[in-house]
Amino acid sequence: MAKRGRPAGQSNVPRNPALGKALVLNRWLLSQFGVDGLEALADDDVKRSIYEGWDENNESQYLPLIQFKAVPHGHLTKEQLLTYDRNITTHTLAITGKRGEVVKWKYFQYLALLFTEHYLDRYYGDPAALLKSLNEYTARWNDPQDRTVRNESNVVVPMFEGNELNKIAFWMATGSGKTLLMHLNILQHKHWTKQHGRKPVNRAILVTPNDGLTNQHLQEFALSGIDATRFDRSGGSAFKGEVIDVIEITKLKEEHGDKTVAVDAFEQDNLVLIDEGHRGVAGDEWKDRRDVLSKAGFAFEYSATFGQAVSAAAGAKRQSLLTEYSKSILFDYSYRWFHRDGYGKDYYILNVPDHRDATYTRKYLTGSLLAFYQQTLIWEEHRADATKYNIAKPLFVFVGGSVNAVRSVAKANTSDVLDIVRFYTTFIGEAEESIRHLRNC
């Protein structure tokens, strides 16, 4: 008789399993809705743009569709889903005031918020019951004989412990609206802690990777009507917990410095929001410092590249990260889903052989410039349609190996940046030759 569960060293366990196939928390949440995959909950009908909005009762157009799919086979009632939906509506209207128009959620954004509602309700309502449910699901996940759970990875995930439940992560593609989701998550957290009579957090802290993103977040918070400020160690604490403190991860240290602050100054019972979470994963010190901020509180983490961050690690570090994010990623809308829904860029790569001369490269770049011009012309001529569908003006991006690196080509020094500058110089300066190349495109 086969033994229940898979030993950690079993040969059929892949050496480098993909994170995307080992998302136990995400799969558990989907099971609460009576499905085993996002595609089962969000079919082509749910994805239609006509459902982006609310009816005359201020209920989401998505709600009846989700109720129809989830209630018969899942663990949620029609009333629960209605409560969650009304909370989402209330929070959405709260961040709309200064934006000029009501935010309308795409189906994946709505589902991410709906998943968050259920998780926070369970976590703050009855954490022991949540832990029990998660571990019952994990036991089935780890059992190769159990056909009720779809484990495509053969990854054995350790049972959840109570102190692992206070962090959820969102694996969301770049451009999928993580910033606005974060704003709703703040309001959702505040609602459910109050709803279940939990103690308010000491502080609310947004950890960013750099100063530029700090500035962007402050601007976005202002548009959403959420009080936020750049963290100032010398500032007062009268509004602690009500105002979002925004700080770069590089400024968190073990001890106070001229431009840094000791992690201990924040205590540990905080609501922590971590932007570009994968960047903190790269360094143990950074990750440890940000994790300690929410040790007795709660954390939301956001990134487009959790999978790449885990894959880049090695050995015990990789296994640790794989386990951690398997048990904390609540919603997966990584690039594969984003692109499948038509939001990503269709691309192909044409490699120019090393033996080709400068004329060939110039023709190649001229063709690229012409394609960009055509896209821009279409955008200009159909500006009303572009605005209707939130299509931004086309952007021409050059990606080089390095900004400063200088290499020798035909005994002359050049670099990726210089190559592009020289192309534009010759394209403009040698107009007749450029016209000939354009006619041949």
Short mmCIF file of C-alpha atoms in Angstrom, two decimals, residues 46-245:
data_model
loop_
_atom_site.label_atom_id
_atom_site.label_comp_id
_atom_site.label_asym_id
_atom_site.label_seq_id
_atom_site.Cartn_x
_atom_site.Cartn_y
_atom_site.Cartn_z
CA VAL A 46 -16.89 37.16 -16.65
CA LYS A 47 -14.04 38.92 -18.46
CA ARG A 48 -16.38 41.05 -20.60
CA SER A 49 -15.99 44.78 -20.04
CA ILE A 50 -19.76 45.31 -19.70
CA TYR A 51 -19.47 44.03 -16.10
CA GLU A 52 -16.99 46.71 -15.05
CA GLY A 53 -19.22 48.84 -12.87
CA TRP A 54 -22.23 48.80 -10.57
CA ASP A 55 -25.98 48.44 -10.91
CA GLU A 56 -28.67 50.74 -9.51
CA ASN A 57 -28.24 49.14 -6.06
CA ASN A 58 -24.50 49.90 -6.01
CA GLU A 59 -23.73 46.22 -6.35
CA SER A 60 -21.02 45.05 -8.69
CA GLN A 61 -22.07 43.69 -12.07
CA TYR A 62 -19.67 40.82 -11.39
CA LEU A 63 -21.50 39.75 -8.22
CA PRO A 64 -24.33 37.61 -9.69
CA LEU A 65 -21.86 35.87 -11.99
CA ILE A 66 -19.56 34.94 -9.10
CA GLN A 67 -22.48 33.94 -6.90
CA PHE A 68 -23.76 31.65 -9.67
CA LYS A 69 -20.39 29.94 -9.97
CA ALA A 70 -19.26 29.84 -6.34
CA VAL A 71 -22.29 29.23 -4.13
CA PRO A 72 -23.40 25.78 -5.34
CA HIS A 73 -19.96 24.14 -5.06
CA GLY A 74 -17.88 26.36 -2.74
CA HIS A 75 -17.84 27.32 0.92
CA LEU A 76 -19.26 30.81 0.57
CA THR A 77 -22.87 31.87 0.90
CA LYS A 78 -24.73 34.31 -1.29
CA GLU A 79 -24.98 36.66 1.70
CA GLN A 80 -21.23 36.55 2.39
CA LEU A 81 -20.43 37.45 -1.19
CA LEU A 82 -22.95 40.28 -1.09
CA THR A 83 -21.32 41.65 2.08
CA TYR A 84 -17.88 41.48 0.52
CA ASP A 85 -19.13 43.14 -2.65
CA ARG A 86 -20.72 46.02 -0.73
CA ASN A 87 -17.47 46.54 1.18
CA ILE A 88 -15.55 46.74 -2.09
CA THR A 89 -18.06 49.27 -3.43
CA THR A 90 -17.80 51.42 -0.29
CA HIS A 91 -14.00 51.41 -0.37
CA THR A 92 -13.91 52.12 -4.11
CA LEU A 93 -16.14 55.17 -3.73
CA ALA A 94 -13.90 56.34 -0.87
CA ILE A 95 -10.82 56.58 -3.13
CA THR A 96 -12.71 58.11 -6.04
CA GLY A 97 -13.42 61.66 -4.82
CA LYS A 98 -10.36 63.41 -6.27
CA ARG A 99 -9.97 61.23 -9.35
CA GLY A 100 -12.75 62.78 -11.43
CA GLU A 101 -14.43 59.46 -12.23
CA VAL A 102 -15.34 56.28 -10.38
CA VAL A 103 -12.69 53.56 -10.51
CA LYS A 104 -14.00 50.56 -12.44
CA TRP A 105 -12.29 47.27 -11.71
CA LYS A 106 -11.21 44.74 -14.27
CA TYR A 107 -12.38 41.21 -13.46
CA PHE A 108 -8.99 40.15 -12.05
CA GLN A 109 -8.78 43.23 -9.84
CA TYR A 110 -12.27 42.59 -8.51
CA LEU A 111 -11.42 38.95 -7.77
CA ALA A 112 -8.20 39.98 -6.00
CA LEU A 113 -10.26 42.28 -3.77
CA LEU A 114 -12.91 39.61 -3.23
CA PHE A 115 -10.25 37.07 -2.21
CA THR A 116 -8.82 39.64 0.20
CA GLU A 117 -12.23 40.22 1.75
CA HIS A 118 -12.67 36.53 2.48
CA TYR A 119 -9.16 36.04 3.81
CA LEU A 120 -9.26 39.03 6.17
CA ASP A 121 -12.74 38.05 7.35
CA ARG A 122 -11.49 34.54 8.20
CA TYR A 123 -8.16 35.70 9.65
CA TYR A 124 -9.57 38.31 12.00
CA GLY A 125 -12.82 36.47 12.65
CA ASP A 126 -11.47 33.03 13.60
CA PRO A 127 -7.75 32.47 12.93
CA ALA A 128 -7.82 28.98 14.48
CA ALA A 129 -10.53 27.86 12.06
CA LEU A 130 -8.60 29.42 9.17
CA LEU A 131 -5.44 27.53 10.17
CA LYS A 132 -7.37 24.26 10.43
CA SER A 133 -8.93 24.73 6.99
CA LEU A 134 -5.60 25.60 5.38
CA ASN A 135 -3.87 22.56 6.85
CA GLU A 136 -6.67 20.21 5.84
CA TYR A 137 -6.24 21.47 2.29
CA THR A 138 -2.42 21.25 2.49
CA ALA A 139 -2.61 17.64 3.65
CA ARG A 140 -4.68 16.80 0.58
CA TRP A 141 -2.27 18.81 -1.59
CA ASN A 142 0.65 16.71 -0.30
CA ASP A 143 -1.17 13.40 -0.83
CA PRO A 144 -0.44 11.96 -4.30
CA GLN A 145 -3.47 9.67 -3.99
CA ASP A 146 -5.90 12.55 -3.40
CA ARG A 147 -7.56 13.57 -6.65
CA THR A 148 -9.67 16.35 -5.12
CA VAL A 149 -6.73 18.78 -5.19
CA ARG A 150 -4.76 19.65 -8.32
CA ASN A 151 -1.06 19.67 -7.47
CA GLU A 152 0.85 20.10 -10.72
CA SER A 153 4.19 20.70 -9.06
CA ASN A 154 4.78 17.67 -6.81
CA VAL A 155 6.02 20.20 -4.26
CA VAL A 156 5.48 19.11 -0.67
CA VAL A 157 4.44 22.16 1.33
CA PRO A 158 4.91 22.10 5.12
CA MET A 159 1.82 22.60 7.21
CA PHE A 160 0.89 26.19 8.00
CA GLU A 161 1.75 27.60 11.40
CA GLY A 162 -0.26 30.31 13.10
CA ASN A 163 2.50 32.91 12.80
CA GLU A 164 2.56 32.49 9.00
CA LEU A 165 -0.97 33.72 8.42
CA ASN A 166 -0.33 37.44 8.86
CA LYS A 167 1.08 38.07 5.38
CA ILE A 168 -0.58 37.84 1.99
CA ALA A 169 1.08 38.62 -1.32
CA PHE A 170 -0.19 39.64 -4.74
CA TRP A 171 1.69 38.38 -7.78
CA MET A 172 0.44 40.92 -10.30
CA ALA A 173 1.90 41.83 -13.68
CA THR A 174 3.28 45.30 -14.27
CA GLY A 175 0.40 47.49 -15.40
CA SER A 176 -2.32 45.42 -13.69
CA GLY A 177 -3.19 48.11 -11.13
CA LYS A 178 -1.31 47.06 -8.00
CA THR A 179 -1.24 50.61 -6.61
CA LEU A 180 -5.02 51.03 -6.49
CA LEU A 181 -5.40 47.51 -5.12
CA MET A 182 -3.04 48.52 -2.33
CA HIS A 183 -5.24 51.49 -1.46
CA LEU A 184 -8.29 49.23 -1.24
CA ASN A 185 -6.33 46.69 0.81
CA ILE A 186 -5.58 49.38 3.39
CA LEU A 187 -9.28 50.17 3.72
CA GLN A 188 -10.20 46.47 3.76
CA HIS A 189 -7.75 45.78 6.56
CA LYS A 190 -9.06 48.69 8.60
CA HIS A 191 -12.64 47.49 8.12
CA TRP A 192 -12.10 43.87 9.13
CA THR A 193 -9.96 44.61 12.18
CA LYS A 194 -12.71 46.92 13.41
CA GLN A 195 -15.49 44.53 12.39
CA HIS A 196 -14.00 41.72 14.48
CA GLY A 197 -12.99 43.91 17.41
CA ARG A 198 -9.24 43.64 16.88
CA LYS A 199 -6.75 46.15 18.23
CA PRO A 200 -5.73 48.83 15.70
CA VAL A 201 -2.19 48.57 14.35
CA ASN A 202 0.60 50.70 15.80
CA ARG A 203 1.54 52.20 12.42
CA ALA A 204 0.75 51.76 8.74
CA ILE A 205 4.01 51.66 6.78
CA LEU A 206 4.63 51.46 3.05
CA VAL A 207 8.12 50.18 2.23
CA THR A 208 9.37 51.18 -1.24
CA PRO A 209 12.60 50.28 -3.07
CA ASN A 210 13.67 53.85 -3.85
CA ASP A 211 12.94 57.55 -3.54
CA GLY A 212 11.30 57.81 -6.96
CA LEU A 213 8.64 55.26 -6.09
CA THR A 214 8.11 56.93 -2.73
CA ASN A 215 7.20 60.16 -4.54
CA GLN A 216 4.86 58.33 -6.92
CA HIS A 217 3.05 56.64 -4.05
CA LEU A 218 2.60 59.91 -2.18
CA GLN A 219 0.98 61.42 -5.26
CA GLU A 220 -1.32 58.43 -5.69
CA PHE A 221 -2.31 58.44 -2.01
CA ALA A 222 -3.27 62.11 -2.36
CA LEU A 223 -5.55 61.27 -5.32
CA SER A 224 -7.21 58.53 -3.28
CA GLY A 225 -7.76 60.81 -0.31
CA ILE A 226 -5.54 58.66 1.92
CA ASP A 227 -3.31 60.54 4.35
CA ALA A 228 0.32 59.63 3.75
CA THR A 229 3.67 61.22 4.41
CA ARG A 230 7.34 60.54 3.88
CA PHE A 231 8.57 59.06 7.16
CA ASP A 232 10.34 61.59 9.35
CA ARG A 233 12.00 60.24 12.46
CA SER A 234 11.77 63.64 14.13
CA GLY A 235 8.07 64.07 13.37
CA GLY A 236 5.28 63.74 15.89
CA SER A 237 3.24 60.60 16.47
CA ALA A 238 -0.18 62.08 17.18
CA PHE A 239 -1.67 60.48 14.09
CA LYS A 240 0.27 57.22 14.26
CA GLY A 241 -1.71 54.44 12.57
CA GLU A 242 -4.01 56.88 10.75
CA VAL A 243 -1.35 58.25 8.37
CA ILE A 244 0.65 56.00 6.04
CA ASP A 245 4.39 56.36 6.67
#
